[in-house]
Amino acid sequence: MQTREEIFITLRDALVELFELDAERVTPQANLYQDLEIDSIDAVDLIDHIKRQTGKKLAAEEFKAVRTVGDVVEAVLQLVNAPASE
């Protein structure tokens, strides 16, 4: 999972699997809370799923800033490309 496209596909598949959404609804512009009806509990599940996929934890504070699927893609892209902290 290195490119925006790969991250988007993985994220879309996760949203479809975890929350039983139609794949057509999951677009980069889709608002997580309004369009996809993701709530705070769902967001925690999504953060956990991202951690399992990337091996890195997306901080809850960082996740609070995201509004759209595209925002999540950007946050994950930064996460996977960040230097490993030692």
mmCIF file with all atom_site columns, C-alpha atoms in Angstrom:
data_model
loop_
_atom_site.group_PDB
_atom_site.id
_atom_site.type_symbol
_atom_site.label_atom_id
_atom_site.label_alt_id
_atom_site.label_comp_id
_atom_site.label_asym_id
_atom_site.label_entity_id
_atom_site.label_seq_id
_atom_site.pdbx_PDB_ins_code
_atom_site.Cartn_x
_atom_site.Cartn_y
_atom_site.Cartn_z
_atom_site.occupancy
_atom_site.B_iso_or_equiv
_atom_site.pdbx_formal_charge
_atom_site.auth_seq_id
_atom_site.auth_comp_id
_atom_site.auth_asym_id
_atom_site.auth_atom_id
_atom_site.pdbx_PDB_model_num
ATOM 1  C CA . MET A 1 1  ? 0.000   0.000  0.000  1.00 0.00 ? 1  MET A CA 1
ATOM 2  C CA . GLN A 1 2  ? 2.158   2.826  -1.257 1.00 0.00 ? 2  GLN A CA 1
ATOM 3  C CA . THR A 1 3  ? 0.158   4.836  -3.781 1.00 0.00 ? 3  THR A CA 1
ATOM 4  C CA . ARG A 1 4  ? -3.030  6.859  -3.354 1.00 0.00 ? 4  ARG A CA 1
ATOM 5  C CA . GLU A 1 5  ? -4.823  4.442  -5.680 1.00 0.00 ? 5  GLU A CA 1
ATOM 6  C CA . GLU A 1 6  ? -3.724  1.378  -3.696 1.00 0.00 ? 6  GLU A CA 1
ATOM 7  C CA . ILE A 1 7  ? -4.721  3.043  -0.431 1.00 0.00 ? 7  ILE A CA 1
ATOM 8  C CA . PHE A 1 8  ? -8.098  4.095  -1.853 1.00 0.00 ? 8  PHE A CA 1
ATOM 9  C CA . ILE A 1 9  ? -8.855  0.574  -3.094 1.00 0.00 ? 9  ILE A CA 1
ATOM 10 C CA . THR A 1 10 ? -7.885  -0.954 0.256  1.00 0.00 ? 10 THR A CA 1
ATOM 11 C CA . LEU A 1 11 ? -9.911  1.651  2.132  1.00 0.00 ? 11 LEU A CA 1
ATOM 12 C CA . ARG A 1 12 ? -12.933 1.226  -0.148 1.00 0.00 ? 12 ARG A CA 1
ATOM 13 C CA . ASP A 1 13 ? -12.813 -2.542 0.296  1.00 0.00 ? 13 ASP A CA 1
ATOM 14 C CA . ALA A 1 14 ? -12.546 -2.106 4.075  1.00 0.00 ? 14 ALA A CA 1
ATOM 15 C CA . LEU A 1 15 ? -15.533 0.264  4.189  1.00 0.00 ? 15 LEU A CA 1
ATOM 16 C CA . VAL A 1 16 ? -17.588 -2.139 2.078  1.00 0.00 ? 16 VAL A CA 1
ATOM 17 C CA . GLU A 1 17 ? -16.613 -5.124 4.236  1.00 0.00 ? 17 GLU A CA 1
ATOM 18 C CA . LEU A 1 18 ? -16.765 -3.488 7.673  1.00 0.00 ? 18 LEU A CA 1
ATOM 19 C CA . PHE A 1 19 ? -19.853 -1.337 7.224  1.00 0.00 ? 19 PHE A CA 1
ATOM 20 C CA . GLU A 1 20 ? -21.724 -3.121 4.425  1.00 0.00 ? 20 GLU A CA 1
ATOM 21 C CA . LEU A 1 21 ? -21.609 -0.090 2.142  1.00 0.00 ? 21 LEU A CA 1
ATOM 22 C CA . ASP A 1 22 ? -22.116 -0.190 -1.601 1.00 0.00 ? 22 ASP A CA 1
ATOM 23 C CA . ALA A 1 23 ? -18.731 0.246  -3.290 1.00 0.00 ? 23 ALA A CA 1
ATOM 24 C CA . GLU A 1 24 ? -20.252 2.864  -5.621 1.00 0.00 ? 24 GLU A CA 1
ATOM 25 C CA . ARG A 1 25 ? -20.949 5.115  -2.615 1.00 0.00 ? 25 ARG A CA 1
ATOM 26 C CA . VAL A 1 26 ? -17.295 5.099  -1.552 1.00 0.00 ? 26 VAL A CA 1
ATOM 27 C CA . THR A 1 27 ? -15.653 7.853  -3.572 1.00 0.00 ? 27 THR A CA 1
ATOM 28 C CA . PRO A 1 28 ? -12.771 10.149 -2.600 1.00 0.00 ? 28 PRO A CA 1
ATOM 29 C CA . GLN A 1 29 ? -15.296 12.986 -2.196 1.00 0.00 ? 29 GLN A CA 1
ATOM 30 C CA . ALA A 1 30 ? -17.695 11.002 0.006  1.00 0.00 ? 30 ALA A CA 1
ATOM 31 C CA . ASN A 1 31 ? -18.066 12.470 3.492  1.00 0.00 ? 31 ASN A CA 1
ATOM 32 C CA . LEU A 1 32 ? -17.529 9.734  6.064  1.00 0.00 ? 32 LEU A CA 1
ATOM 33 C CA . TYR A 1 33 ? -20.123 11.033 8.484  1.00 0.00 ? 33 TYR A CA 1
ATOM 34 C CA . GLN A 1 34 ? -22.815 12.479 6.228  1.00 0.00 ? 34 GLN A CA 1
ATOM 35 C CA . ASP A 1 35 ? -22.611 10.425 3.026  1.00 0.00 ? 35 ASP A CA 1
ATOM 36 C CA . LEU A 1 36 ? -21.445 7.093  4.463  1.00 0.00 ? 36 LEU A CA 1
ATOM 37 C CA . GLU A 1 37 ? -23.009 7.443  7.929  1.00 0.00 ? 37 GLU A CA 1
ATOM 38 C CA . ILE A 1 38 ? -19.835 6.422  9.771  1.00 0.00 ? 38 ILE A CA 1
ATOM 39 C CA . ASP A 1 39 ? -20.099 7.156  13.499 1.00 0.00 ? 39 ASP A CA 1
ATOM 40 C CA . SER A 1 40 ? -17.370 7.468  16.127 1.00 0.00 ? 40 SER A CA 1
ATOM 41 C CA . ILE A 1 41 ? -17.475 3.749  16.979 1.00 0.00 ? 41 ILE A CA 1
ATOM 42 C CA . ASP A 1 42 ? -17.154 2.899  13.285 1.00 0.00 ? 42 ASP A CA 1
ATOM 43 C CA . ALA A 1 43 ? -14.230 5.321  13.029 1.00 0.00 ? 43 ALA A CA 1
ATOM 44 C CA . VAL A 1 44 ? -12.401 3.428  15.796 1.00 0.00 ? 44 VAL A CA 1
ATOM 45 C CA . ASP A 1 45 ? -12.989 0.168  13.909 1.00 0.00 ? 45 ASP A CA 1
ATOM 46 C CA . LEU A 1 46 ? -11.641 1.777  10.750 1.00 0.00 ? 46 LEU A CA 1
ATOM 47 C CA . ILE A 1 47 ? -8.528  3.062  12.563 1.00 0.00 ? 47 ILE A CA 1
ATOM 48 C CA . ASP A 1 48 ? -7.953  -0.466 13.889 1.00 0.00 ? 48 ASP A CA 1
ATOM 49 C CA . HIS A 1 49 ? -8.351  -1.919 10.400 1.00 0.00 ? 49 HIS A CA 1
ATOM 50 C CA . ILE A 1 50 ? -5.838  0.603  9.005  1.00 0.00 ? 50 ILE A CA 1
ATOM 51 C CA . LYS A 1 51 ? -3.389  -0.405 11.732 1.00 0.00 ? 51 LYS A CA 1
ATOM 52 C CA . ARG A 1 52 ? -3.738  -4.087 10.813 1.00 0.00 ? 52 ARG A CA 1
ATOM 53 C CA . GLN A 1 53 ? -3.192  -3.288 7.123  1.00 0.00 ? 53 GLN A CA 1
ATOM 54 C CA . THR A 1 54 ? -0.222  -0.950 7.543  1.00 0.00 ? 54 THR A CA 1
ATOM 55 C CA . GLY A 1 55 ? 1.344   -2.068 10.798 1.00 0.00 ? 55 GLY A CA 1
ATOM 56 C CA . LYS A 1 56 ? 1.165   1.580  11.898 1.00 0.00 ? 56 LYS A CA 1
ATOM 57 C CA . LYS A 1 57 ? -1.393  3.280  14.096 1.00 0.00 ? 57 LYS A CA 1
ATOM 58 C CA . LEU A 1 58 ? -3.208  6.349  12.853 1.00 0.00 ? 58 LEU A CA 1
ATOM 59 C CA . ALA A 1 59 ? -3.619  8.574  15.907 1.00 0.00 ? 59 ALA A CA 1
ATOM 60 C CA . ALA A 1 60 ? -7.201  9.314  16.891 1.00 0.00 ? 60 ALA A CA 1
ATOM 61 C CA . GLU A 1 61 ? -6.312  13.029 16.972 1.00 0.00 ? 61 GLU A CA 1
ATOM 62 C CA . GLU A 1 62 ? -5.218  12.847 13.337 1.00 0.00 ? 62 GLU A CA 1
ATOM 63 C CA . PHE A 1 63 ? -8.388  10.993 12.419 1.00 0.00 ? 63 PHE A CA 1
ATOM 64 C CA . LYS A 1 64 ? -10.560 13.741 13.920 1.00 0.00 ? 64 LYS A CA 1
ATOM 65 C CA . ALA A 1 65 ? -9.382  16.063 11.145 1.00 0.00 ? 65 ALA A CA 1
ATOM 66 C CA . VAL A 1 66 ? -10.559 13.818 8.312  1.00 0.00 ? 66 VAL A CA 1
ATOM 67 C CA . ARG A 1 67 ? -13.958 14.381 6.747  1.00 0.00 ? 67 ARG A CA 1
ATOM 68 C CA . THR A 1 68 ? -13.873 12.575 3.408  1.00 0.00 ? 68 THR A CA 1
ATOM 69 C CA . VAL A 1 69 ? -12.592 9.264  2.097  1.00 0.00 ? 69 VAL A CA 1
ATOM 70 C CA . GLY A 1 70 ? -9.921  11.275 0.270  1.00 0.00 ? 70 GLY A CA 1
ATOM 71 C CA . ASP A 1 71 ? -8.810  12.800 3.587  1.00 0.00 ? 71 ASP A CA 1
ATOM 72 C CA . VAL A 1 72 ? -8.341  9.294  5.010  1.00 0.00 ? 72 VAL A CA 1
ATOM 73 C CA . VAL A 1 73 ? -6.337  8.281  1.929  1.00 0.00 ? 73 VAL A CA 1
ATOM 74 C CA . GLU A 1 74 ? -4.026  11.280 2.453  1.00 0.00 ? 74 GLU A CA 1
ATOM 75 C CA . ALA A 1 75 ? -3.632  10.532 6.179  1.00 0.00 ? 75 ALA A CA 1
ATOM 76 C CA . VAL A 1 76 ? -2.762  6.888  5.456  1.00 0.00 ? 76 VAL A CA 1
ATOM 77 C CA . LEU A 1 77 ? -0.370  7.922  2.673  1.00 0.00 ? 77 LEU A CA 1
ATOM 78 C CA . GLN A 1 78 ? 1.485   10.171 5.124  1.00 0.00 ? 78 GLN A CA 1
ATOM 79 C CA . LEU A 1 79 ? 1.445   7.392  7.711  1.00 0.00 ? 79 LEU A CA 1
ATOM 80 C CA . VAL A 1 80 ? 2.926   4.705  5.477  1.00 0.00 ? 80 VAL A CA 1
ATOM 81 C CA . ASN A 1 81 ? 5.542   7.065  4.036  1.00 0.00 ? 81 ASN A CA 1
ATOM 82 C CA . ALA A 1 82 ? 6.586   8.505  7.402  1.00 0.00 ? 82 ALA A CA 1
ATOM 83 C CA . PRO A 1 83 ? 10.025  7.472  8.616  1.00 0.00 ? 83 PRO A CA 1
ATOM 84 C CA . ALA A 1 84 ? 9.918   4.808  11.291 1.00 0.00 ? 84 ALA A CA 1
ATOM 85 C CA . SER A 1 85 ? 10.218  6.324  14.733 1.00 0.00 ? 85 SER A CA 1
ATOM 86 C CA . GLU A 1 86 ? 12.793  4.731  16.949 1.00 0.00 ? 86 GLU A CA 1
#
